[in-house]
Amino acid sequence: MSGEYVTVMSLNTLALGSDLPGRYAAIGAEVEAGDADVACFQEVISWWHLRLLARRMRSFGHVSYRASPPGPAGGLVTFSRRPVSSTAYHRFGVPPRADRISRLDRFRGAMKGALETRLPGPGLCVVNTHPIANGDGDWSTTGRYYPLHRAQLDVLARVVLGVAGPLVVCGDFNVDRGSSLFTDFVAGTGLADAFRGNCPATFRAEYLPAGATPHCIDFVLTSRGVRAEAATVLFAGKVPLPDGPGYVSDHLGLCARLLPAG
């Protein structure tokens, strides 16, 4: 091992909804005050969203994204306190046609991808990703979103397998930890869950229909060249916001202290 720890956090920022400036200010302020070296965000869908975060995260001098007309491609942005040597965005491409999938969902799926950021100091590659959402909560092989998720995870797997050296993949995967989609992905890539399967449900029950079961759909996954330590949950409770206490997102944040191999 190189002996150089890197702390990586991830959060879906819930780009739509109430009190967005207040929530983004709270997210940025807490991450700025924390010990994360790298912060991976999803749903940063416009340049305005990015500015809201960046103005609160002054110590993160390196910001990775792929520019697109409305904002960061795929809504993916990676902030780093450590120098960055390269950035690449891998688009998932147009999803396959599938029964019961609308043109709008296929269009949204085509905008998704994975953002690859390489840190030369610790020799770690960070992949930030956000596949299409599954509003049905059905990840079975007969679920209508299954073909879309399978296609996007296959592209993500190729990205992962194409990276040389230590690697961490994190983000809102939008697939349940217990689904074959997730287990097949980690088996095919050789990645390991930094939480060792002990992470709670990461999508809040308060944002689901009554009676629906929350699931763990956000992950920090590491390659064989990385040892994960002290994995923790962030933004678990409500925080002070201009309109009163509230959650900063419909997701929990995840954080892990990593030791890449030397």
GROMACS .gro file of C-alpha atoms in nm:
model
  262
    1MET     CA    1   0.000   0.000   0.000
    2SER     CA    2   0.113   0.355  -0.072
    3GLY     CA    3   0.014   0.478   0.273
    4GLU     CA    4  -0.169   0.778   0.123
    5TYR     CA    5  -0.535   0.779   0.220
    6VAL     CA    6  -0.803   0.938   0.004
    7THR     CA    7  -1.151   1.015   0.139
    8VAL     CA    8  -1.425   1.006  -0.126
    9MET     CA    9  -1.789   1.107  -0.078
   10SER     CA   10  -2.091   1.084  -0.306
   11LEU     CA   11  -2.437   1.246  -0.308
   12ASN     CA   12  -2.731   1.279  -0.544
   13THR     CA   13  -2.814   1.647  -0.489
   14LEU     CA   14  -3.186   1.637  -0.587
   15ALA     CA   15  -3.164   1.910  -0.850
   16LEU     CA   16  -3.538   1.977  -0.849
   17GLY     CA   17  -3.776   2.047  -0.564
   18SER     CA   18  -3.818   2.304  -0.291
   19ASP     CA   19  -3.557   2.543  -0.145
   20LEU     CA   20  -3.285   2.445  -0.391
   21PRO     CA   21  -3.044   2.734  -0.316
   22GLY     CA   22  -3.074   2.667   0.057
   23ARG     CA   23  -3.018   2.296   0.015
   24TYR     CA   24  -2.719   2.343  -0.213
   25ALA     CA   25  -2.569   2.596   0.026
   26ALA     CA   26  -2.604   2.345   0.311
   27ILE     CA   27  -2.450   2.066   0.102
   28GLY     CA   28  -2.155   2.279  -0.005
   29ALA     CA   29  -2.092   2.417   0.343
   30GLU     CA   30  -2.093   2.074   0.508
   31VAL     CA   31  -1.865   1.917   0.249
   32GLU     CA   32  -1.630   2.217   0.271
   33ALA     CA   33  -1.610   2.175   0.650
   34GLY     CA   34  -1.555   1.798   0.622
   35ASP     CA   35  -1.248   1.589   0.547
   36ALA     CA   36  -1.339   1.458   0.201
   37ASP     CA   37  -1.063   1.486  -0.058
   38VAL     CA   38  -1.303   1.414  -0.343
   39ALA     CA   39  -1.676   1.491  -0.367
   40CYS     CA   40  -1.881   1.320  -0.638
   41PHE     CA   41  -2.220   1.480  -0.708
   42GLN     CA   42  -2.507   1.368  -0.926
   43GLU     CA   43  -2.800   1.574  -1.060
   44VAL     CA   44  -2.598   1.896  -1.100
   45ILE     CA   45  -2.805   1.966  -1.409
   46SER     CA   46  -2.722   2.329  -1.493
   47TRP     CA   47  -2.441   2.582  -1.467
   48TRP     CA   48  -2.646   2.759  -1.201
   49HIS     CA   49  -2.653   2.441  -0.991
   50LEU     CA   50  -2.276   2.408  -1.028
   51ARG     CA   51  -2.217   2.768  -0.921
   52LEU     CA   52  -2.434   2.718  -0.611
   53LEU     CA   53  -2.207   2.433  -0.498
   54ALA     CA   54  -1.875   2.583  -0.607
   55ARG     CA   55  -1.924   2.910  -0.419
   56ARG     CA   56  -1.942   2.711  -0.092
   57MET     CA   57  -1.653   2.474  -0.170
   58ARG     CA   58  -1.358   2.710  -0.207
   59SER     CA   59  -1.095   2.458  -0.093
   60PHE     CA   60  -1.187   2.219  -0.376
   61GLY     CA   61  -0.964   2.375  -0.639
   62HIS     CA   62  -1.020   2.113  -0.907
   63VAL     CA   63  -1.363   2.057  -1.063
   64SER     CA   64  -1.422   1.783  -1.321
   65TYR     CA   65  -1.713   1.765  -1.564
   66ARG     CA   66  -1.787   1.746  -1.936
   67ALA     CA   67  -1.949   2.064  -2.061
   68SER     CA   68  -2.283   2.051  -2.243
   69PRO     CA   69  -2.513   2.343  -2.337
   70PRO     CA   70  -2.744   2.322  -2.031
   71GLY     CA   71  -2.473   2.225  -1.782
   72PRO     CA   72  -2.242   1.940  -1.679
   73ALA     CA   73  -2.304   1.634  -1.898
   74GLY     CA   74  -2.513   1.372  -1.724
   75GLY     CA   75  -2.546   1.605  -1.425
   76LEU     CA   76  -2.212   1.466  -1.300
   77VAL     CA   77  -1.951   1.682  -1.126
   78THR     CA   78  -1.648   1.573  -0.924
   79PHE     CA   79  -1.480   1.823  -0.692
   80SER     CA   80  -1.127   1.751  -0.567
   81ARG     CA   81  -0.891   1.905  -0.317
   82ARG     CA   82  -0.610   1.709  -0.483
   83PRO     CA   83  -0.463   1.779  -0.828
   84VAL     CA   84  -0.636   1.613  -1.123
   85SER     CA   85  -0.437   1.484  -1.419
   86SER     CA   86  -0.720   1.392  -1.657
   87THR     CA   87  -1.097   1.380  -1.699
   88ALA     CA   88  -1.311   1.178  -1.940
   89TYR     CA   89  -1.686   1.148  -1.982
   90HIS     CA   90  -1.831   0.821  -2.111
   91ARG     CA   91  -2.186   0.848  -2.241
   92PHE     CA   92  -2.403   0.540  -2.202
   93GLY     CA   93  -2.562   0.599  -2.541
   94VAL     CA   94  -2.919   0.555  -2.663
   95PRO     CA   95  -3.090   0.279  -2.462
   96PRO     CA   96  -3.234  -0.021  -2.646
   97ARG     CA   97  -3.602  -0.016  -2.732
   98ALA     CA   98  -3.808  -0.190  -2.466
   99ASP     CA   99  -4.175  -0.258  -2.408
  100ARG     CA  100  -4.351  -0.002  -2.190
  101ILE     CA  101  -4.061   0.245  -2.203
  102SER     CA  102  -4.151   0.594  -2.323
  103ARG     CA  103  -3.953   0.803  -2.568
  104LEU     CA  104  -3.891   1.048  -2.285
  105ASP     CA  105  -3.729   0.777  -2.071
  106ARG     CA  106  -3.512   0.670  -2.363
  107PHE     CA  107  -3.409   1.033  -2.420
  108ARG     CA  108  -3.327   1.073  -2.050
  109GLY     CA  109  -3.130   0.750  -2.057
  110ALA     CA  110  -2.928   0.872  -2.352
  111MET     CA  111  -2.810   1.170  -2.146
  112LYS     CA  112  -2.664   0.948  -1.874
  113GLY     CA  113  -2.302   0.841  -1.837
  114ALA     CA  114  -1.993   0.809  -1.620
  115LEU     CA  115  -1.734   1.075  -1.535
  116GLU     CA  116  -1.378   0.950  -1.494
  117THR     CA  117  -1.132   1.164  -1.293
  118ARG     CA  118  -0.772   1.061  -1.233
  119LEU     CA  119  -0.574   1.176  -0.928
  120PRO     CA  120  -0.201   1.143  -0.999
  121GLY     CA  121  -0.082   1.182  -0.636
  122PRO     CA  122  -0.241   0.874  -0.483
  123GLY     CA  123  -0.269   0.709  -0.824
  124LEU     CA  124  -0.646   0.666  -0.794
  125CYS     CA  125  -0.911   0.688  -1.064
  126VAL     CA  126  -1.255   0.808  -0.948
  127VAL     CA  127  -1.560   0.719  -1.158
  128ASN     CA  128  -1.878   0.913  -1.080
  129THR     CA  129  -2.197   0.770  -1.234
  130HIS     CA  130  -2.577   0.801  -1.244
  131PRO     CA  131  -2.781   0.552  -1.452
  132ILE     CA  132  -3.145   0.619  -1.532
  133ALA     CA  133  -3.399   0.623  -1.247
  134ASN     CA  134  -3.644   0.339  -1.193
  135GLY     CA  135  -3.968   0.491  -1.070
  136ASP     CA  136  -4.136   0.149  -1.054
  137GLY     CA  137  -3.905   0.011  -0.784
  138ASP     CA  138  -3.895  -0.317  -0.978
  139TRP     CA  139  -3.548  -0.444  -1.062
  140SER     CA  140  -3.651  -0.797  -1.160
  141THR     CA  141  -3.570  -0.938  -1.502
  142THR     CA  142  -3.932  -0.879  -1.603
  143GLY     CA  143  -3.933  -0.516  -1.488
  144ARG     CA  144  -3.978  -0.263  -1.765
  145TYR     CA  145  -3.656  -0.076  -1.680
  146TYR     CA  146  -3.444  -0.392  -1.669
  147PRO     CA  147  -3.320  -0.371  -2.034
  148LEU     CA  148  -3.221  -0.006  -1.989
  149HIS     CA  149  -3.033  -0.068  -1.666
  150ARG     CA  150  -2.864  -0.376  -1.807
  151ALA     CA  151  -2.743  -0.181  -2.113
  152GLN     CA  152  -2.613   0.110  -1.905
  153LEU     CA  153  -2.438  -0.111  -1.651
  154ASP     CA  154  -2.275  -0.303  -1.937
  155VAL     CA  155  -2.126   0.024  -2.064
  156LEU     CA  156  -2.018   0.117  -1.711
  157ALA     CA  157  -1.854  -0.224  -1.672
  158ARG     CA  158  -1.653  -0.164  -1.989
  159VAL     CA  159  -1.540   0.173  -1.852
  160VAL     CA  160  -1.435   0.012  -1.524
  161LEU     CA  161  -1.248  -0.274  -1.691
  162GLY     CA  162  -1.070  -0.026  -1.917
  163VAL     CA  163  -0.915   0.162  -1.624
  164ALA     CA  164  -0.560   0.064  -1.530
  165GLY     CA  165  -0.470   0.082  -1.164
  166PRO     CA  166  -0.664   0.146  -0.842
  167LEU     CA  167  -1.022   0.257  -0.892
  168VAL     CA  168  -1.331   0.371  -0.701
  169VAL     CA  169  -1.678   0.389  -0.860
  170CYS     CA  170  -1.948   0.584  -0.679
  171GLY     CA  171  -2.284   0.744  -0.738
  172ASP     CA  172  -2.656   0.689  -0.752
  173PHE     CA  173  -2.681   0.361  -0.946
  174ASN     CA  174  -3.062   0.352  -0.929
  175VAL     CA  175  -3.051  -0.027  -0.889
  176ASP     CA  176  -3.120  -0.216  -0.568
  177ARG     CA  177  -2.830  -0.382  -0.385
  178GLY     CA  178  -3.019  -0.713  -0.380
  179SER     CA  179  -3.100  -0.716  -0.752
  180SER     CA  180  -2.930  -0.936  -1.011
  181LEU     CA  181  -2.843  -0.615  -1.195
  182PHE     CA  182  -2.616  -0.510  -0.909
  183THR     CA  183  -2.476  -0.852  -0.819
  184ASP     CA  184  -2.395  -0.930  -1.183
  185PHE     CA  185  -2.225  -0.592  -1.222
  186VAL     CA  186  -1.994  -0.634  -0.923
  187ALA     CA  187  -1.921  -0.996  -1.017
  188GLY     CA  188  -1.828  -0.897  -1.370
  189THR     CA  189  -1.607  -0.605  -1.268
  190GLY     CA  190  -1.452  -0.748  -0.952
  191LEU     CA  191  -1.554  -0.439  -0.753
  192ALA     CA  192  -1.626  -0.456  -0.380
  193ASP     CA  193  -1.876  -0.260  -0.173
  194ALA     CA  194  -1.694  -0.020   0.062
  195PHE     CA  195  -1.979  -0.071   0.312
  196ARG     CA  196  -1.952  -0.451   0.285
  197GLY     CA  197  -2.328  -0.474   0.240
  198ASN     CA  198  -2.402  -0.288   0.563
  199CYS     CA  199  -2.518   0.042   0.416
  200PRO     CA  200  -2.880   0.132   0.502
  201ALA     CA  201  -3.142   0.227   0.245
  202THR     CA  202  -3.005   0.535   0.069
  203PHE     CA  203  -3.329   0.666  -0.082
  204ARG     CA  204  -3.546   0.823   0.185
  205ALA     CA  205  -3.881   0.664   0.263
  206GLU     CA  206  -4.032   1.014   0.294
  207TYR     CA  207  -3.999   1.061  -0.083
  208LEU     CA  208  -4.166   0.731  -0.174
  209PRO     CA  209  -4.536   0.654  -0.214
  210ALA     CA  210  -4.708   0.539   0.104
  211GLY     CA  211  -4.622   0.180   0.183
  212ALA     CA  212  -4.328   0.159  -0.059
  213THR     CA  213  -4.004   0.007   0.067
  214PRO     CA  214  -3.684   0.216   0.051
  215HIS     CA  215  -3.374   0.052  -0.096
  216CYS     CA  216  -2.999   0.094  -0.101
  217ILE     CA  217  -2.932   0.227  -0.451
  218ASP     CA  218  -2.619   0.442  -0.393
  219PHE     CA  219  -2.274   0.285  -0.369
  220VAL     CA  220  -1.903   0.335  -0.321
  221LEU     CA  221  -1.731   0.043  -0.495
  222THR     CA  222  -1.359  -0.027  -0.498
  223SER     CA  223  -1.123  -0.228  -0.714
  224ARG     CA  224  -0.892  -0.495  -0.579
  225GLY     CA  225  -0.615  -0.237  -0.556
  226VAL     CA  226  -0.801  -0.028  -0.299
  227ARG     CA  227  -0.872  -0.098   0.069
  228ALA     CA  228  -1.184   0.073   0.206
  229GLU     CA  229  -1.193   0.185   0.567
  230ALA     CA  230  -1.436   0.380   0.788
  231ALA     CA  231  -1.729   0.394   0.545
  232THR     CA  232  -1.996   0.629   0.679
  233VAL     CA  233  -2.332   0.784   0.588
  234LEU     CA  234  -2.363   1.162   0.537
  235PHE     CA  235  -2.663   1.398   0.553
  236ALA     CA  236  -2.868   1.142   0.743
  237GLY     CA  237  -3.083   1.394   0.929
  238LYS     CA  238  -3.249   1.727   0.869
  239VAL     CA  239  -3.041   2.045   0.864
  240PRO     CA  240  -3.131   2.411   0.916
  241LEU     CA  241  -3.266   2.561   0.594
  242PRO     CA  242  -3.417   2.906   0.522
  243ASP     CA  243  -3.771   2.765   0.541
  244GLY     CA  244  -3.703   2.550   0.847
  245PRO     CA  245  -3.534   2.214   0.912
  246GLY     CA  246  -3.527   1.984   0.611
  247TYR     CA  247  -3.332   1.721   0.421
  248VAL     CA  248  -3.072   1.837   0.171
  249SER     CA  249  -3.169   1.558  -0.069
  250ASP     CA  250  -3.396   1.261  -0.118
  251HIS     CA  251  -3.080   1.049  -0.094
  252LEU     CA  252  -2.832   0.989   0.185
  253GLY     CA  253  -2.469   1.073   0.113
  254LEU     CA  254  -2.193   0.812   0.135
  255CYS     CA  255  -1.829   0.855   0.235
  256ALA     CA  256  -1.535   0.616   0.253
  257ARG     CA  257  -1.170   0.645   0.350
  258LEU     CA  258  -0.964   0.459   0.090
  259LEU     CA  259  -0.607   0.334   0.074
  260PRO     CA  260  -0.494   0.274  -0.285
  261ALA     CA  261  -0.217   0.025  -0.352
  262GLY     CA  262   0.127   0.168  -0.414
   0.00000   0.00000   0.00000
